[in-house]
């Protein structure tokens, strides 16, 4: 089995699911809170893309897509490479205000392209490389990539669920 090809397949499912969750929604629907303290569709898709972007850039040794263009402004935010949404409280969630569903999906597409480009440089032996020795056992590149795609899939599923709650 080609482990890198499996990862490419897994990561490639995320943008399509994000499109189903966000396409056609208005900016107001993207920031609608289905319940007090809940995450919005806009935040969920932004966060999954930000997390993927930051973590892929880290393991690839490249700059984050978010910092190479005017992406932050399209979400009503300042460009901050450390802001990926981890630890956001409800006020920080509400501060993520995508200008449109296209802004979210364009950013995710750019992150996805960078992810695929990086995966294209790997072979299965690379997946055994330790990328974080602060854990016991140390985290390999393969485990980190699975963790990233797992987080993406959870959040895109949540975005789809929120869309259903909104009746959109």
Tab-separated table of C-alpha atoms in Angstrom:
chain	number	residue	atom	x	y	z
A	1	UNK	CA	0.000	0.000	0.000
A	2	UNK	CA	1.171	3.509	-0.824
A	3	UNK	CA	0.755	5.482	2.393
A	4	UNK	CA	1.315	8.850	0.733
A	5	UNK	CA	-1.412	8.093	-1.823
A	6	UNK	CA	-3.807	7.265	1.024
A	7	UNK	CA	-3.016	10.624	2.635
A	8	UNK	CA	-3.575	12.435	-0.674
A	9	UNK	CA	-6.985	10.741	-0.949
A	10	UNK	CA	-7.907	11.647	2.629
A	11	UNK	CA	-6.874	15.306	2.327
A	12	UNK	CA	-8.615	15.565	-1.061
A	13	UNK	CA	-11.993	14.766	0.463
A	14	UNK	CA	-11.955	17.818	2.758
A	15	UNK	CA	-12.466	20.608	0.162
A	16	UNK	CA	-15.488	18.881	-1.379
A	17	UNK	CA	-17.092	18.442	2.035
A	18	UNK	CA	-16.349	22.088	2.857
A	19	UNK	CA	-18.030	23.155	-0.375
A	20	UNK	CA	-21.151	21.208	0.586
A	21	UNK	CA	-21.153	22.937	3.981
A	22	UNK	CA	-20.454	26.519	2.864
A	23	UNK	CA	-21.284	27.056	-0.803
A	24	UNK	CA	-24.127	29.454	-1.451
A	25	UNK	CA	-24.324	30.761	2.102
A	26	UNK	CA	-24.471	34.483	2.746
A	27	UNK	CA	-21.946	36.206	5.000
A	28	UNK	CA	-24.692	36.394	7.629
A	29	UNK	CA	-25.315	32.638	7.446
A	30	UNK	CA	-21.577	31.943	7.701
A	31	UNK	CA	-21.423	33.750	11.057
A	32	UNK	CA	-24.786	32.595	12.422
A	33	UNK	CA	-24.441	30.982	15.848
A	34	UNK	CA	-26.808	28.001	16.127
A	35	UNK	CA	-26.620	28.086	19.943
A	36	UNK	CA	-24.863	30.219	22.526
A	37	UNK	CA	-21.160	29.388	22.559
A	38	UNK	CA	-21.336	27.234	19.398
A	39	UNK	CA	-18.970	27.566	16.457
A	40	UNK	CA	-20.106	29.108	13.188
A	41	UNK	CA	-19.699	27.573	9.750
A	42	UNK	CA	-17.343	30.393	8.829
A	43	UNK	CA	-15.164	29.762	11.859
A	44	UNK	CA	-15.164	25.980	11.406
A	45	UNK	CA	-14.034	26.101	7.774
A	46	UNK	CA	-11.540	28.920	8.494
A	47	UNK	CA	-10.140	26.987	11.471
A	48	UNK	CA	-9.722	23.684	9.654
A	49	UNK	CA	-7.917	25.466	6.828
A	50	UNK	CA	-5.763	27.495	9.249
A	51	UNK	CA	-4.798	24.416	11.236
A	52	UNK	CA	-3.872	22.503	8.104
A	53	UNK	CA	-1.987	25.479	6.683
A	54	UNK	CA	0.072	26.115	9.831
A	55	UNK	CA	0.897	22.474	10.466
A	56	UNK	CA	1.763	21.604	6.867
A	57	UNK	CA	3.978	24.700	6.614
A	58	UNK	CA	5.697	23.624	9.827
A	59	UNK	CA	6.543	20.095	8.688
A	60	UNK	CA	7.342	21.234	5.127
A	61	UNK	CA	9.560	24.097	6.279
A	62	UNK	CA	7.578	26.597	4.191
A	63	UNK	CA	5.660	29.784	4.834
A	64	UNK	CA	1.971	29.563	5.631
A	65	UNK	CA	-0.351	30.307	2.720
A	66	UNK	CA	-2.244	32.624	5.092
A	67	UNK	CA	0.785	34.898	5.344
A	68	UNK	CA	1.647	34.967	1.636
A	69	UNK	CA	-1.485	36.796	0.506
A	70	UNK	CA	-4.252	39.045	1.754
A	71	UNK	CA	-6.181	36.161	3.286
A	72	UNK	CA	-6.607	37.533	6.808
A	73	UNK	CA	-8.392	40.658	5.588
A	74	UNK	CA	-10.937	38.461	3.787
A	75	UNK	CA	-11.907	37.104	7.220
A	76	UNK	CA	-11.903	40.431	9.058
A	77	UNK	CA	-8.683	39.524	10.862
A	78	UNK	CA	-5.092	40.666	11.175
A	79	UNK	CA	-2.445	38.433	9.591
A	80	UNK	CA	-1.157	36.376	12.518
A	81	UNK	CA	0.577	33.096	11.807
A	82	UNK	CA	-0.061	31.919	15.354
A	83	UNK	CA	-3.835	32.442	15.166
A	84	UNK	CA	-5.292	29.171	13.941
A	85	UNK	CA	-8.382	29.152	16.124
A	86	UNK	CA	-7.048	26.803	18.797
A	87	UNK	CA	-8.305	28.049	22.142
A	88	UNK	CA	-10.742	30.575	20.680
A	89	UNK	CA	-13.489	31.630	23.044
A	90	UNK	CA	-16.953	32.567	21.710
A	91	UNK	CA	-15.910	36.206	21.153
A	92	UNK	CA	-12.905	35.134	19.073
A	93	UNK	CA	-15.128	32.748	17.083
A	94	UNK	CA	-17.503	35.638	16.317
A	95	UNK	CA	-14.536	37.794	15.231
A	96	UNK	CA	-13.913	35.496	12.246
A	97	UNK	CA	-16.136	37.142	9.644
A	98	UNK	CA	-15.581	35.773	6.150
A	99	UNK	CA	-16.503	38.197	3.400
A	100	UNK	CA	-18.092	35.292	1.506
A	101	UNK	CA	-18.223	31.534	1.189
A	102	UNK	CA	-15.852	31.938	-1.753
A	103	UNK	CA	-13.263	33.547	0.546
A	104	UNK	CA	-13.323	30.458	2.760
A	105	UNK	CA	-13.249	28.013	-0.122
A	106	UNK	CA	-10.561	29.929	-2.036
A	107	UNK	CA	-8.325	29.897	1.024
A	108	UNK	CA	-8.968	26.197	1.632
A	109	UNK	CA	-8.211	25.488	-2.043
A	110	UNK	CA	-4.888	27.347	-1.750
A	111	UNK	CA	-4.041	25.396	1.430
A	112	UNK	CA	-5.061	22.157	-0.254
A	113	UNK	CA	-2.805	22.914	-3.237
A	114	UNK	CA	0.127	23.557	-0.877
A	115	UNK	CA	-0.652	20.330	0.982
A	116	UNK	CA	-0.742	18.291	-2.224
A	117	UNK	CA	2.495	19.895	-3.410
A	118	UNK	CA	4.174	18.902	-0.148
A	119	UNK	CA	2.749	15.381	-0.183
A	120	UNK	CA	4.077	15.057	-3.732
A	121	UNK	CA	7.615	15.399	-2.372
A	122	UNK	CA	7.224	12.472	0.031
A	123	UNK	CA	7.598	8.746	-0.153
A	124	UNK	CA	6.518	6.216	2.437
A	125	UNK	CA	9.921	6.221	4.152
A	126	UNK	CA	9.489	9.949	4.911
A	127	UNK	CA	6.398	9.183	6.988
A	128	UNK	CA	8.600	7.589	9.677
A	129	UNK	CA	10.543	10.832	10.274
A	130	UNK	CA	10.065	12.159	13.817
A	131	UNK	CA	8.625	15.677	13.708
A	132	UNK	CA	7.883	16.176	17.411
A	133	UNK	CA	9.863	14.492	20.155
A	134	UNK	CA	7.976	16.247	22.963
A	135	UNK	CA	5.596	13.254	23.089
A	136	UNK	CA	6.105	9.689	24.226
A	137	UNK	CA	6.259	8.058	21.780
A	138	UNK	CA	7.653	10.783	19.520
A	139	UNK	CA	5.307	11.914	16.746
A	140	UNK	CA	6.223	10.856	13.219
A	141	UNK	CA	5.332	12.767	10.088
A	142	UNK	CA	2.790	10.093	9.177
A	143	UNK	CA	1.055	10.377	12.541
A	144	UNK	CA	1.053	14.190	12.318
A	145	UNK	CA	-0.502	14.111	8.845
A	146	UNK	CA	-3.204	11.698	10.002
A	147	UNK	CA	-3.872	13.995	12.978
A	148	UNK	CA	-4.277	17.005	10.669
A	149	UNK	CA	-6.692	15.282	8.311
A	150	UNK	CA	-8.621	13.819	11.259
A	151	UNK	CA	-9.094	17.314	12.704
A	152	UNK	CA	-10.178	18.613	9.282
A	153	UNK	CA	-12.750	15.864	8.834
A	154	UNK	CA	-14.224	16.456	12.281
A	155	UNK	CA	-14.591	20.196	11.687
A	156	UNK	CA	-15.992	19.906	8.183
A	157	UNK	CA	-18.560	17.453	9.532
A	158	UNK	CA	-19.465	19.950	12.237
A	159	UNK	CA	-19.870	22.659	9.580
A	160	UNK	CA	-22.253	20.436	7.636
A	161	UNK	CA	-24.232	19.771	10.782
A	162	UNK	CA	-24.469	23.488	11.581
A	163	UNK	CA	-25.687	24.125	8.043
A	164	UNK	CA	-28.491	21.636	8.695
A	165	UNK	CA	-29.348	23.340	11.983
A	166	UNK	CA	-29.634	26.634	10.150
A	167	UNK	CA	-31.966	25.060	7.612
A	168	UNK	CA	-29.724	26.336	4.805
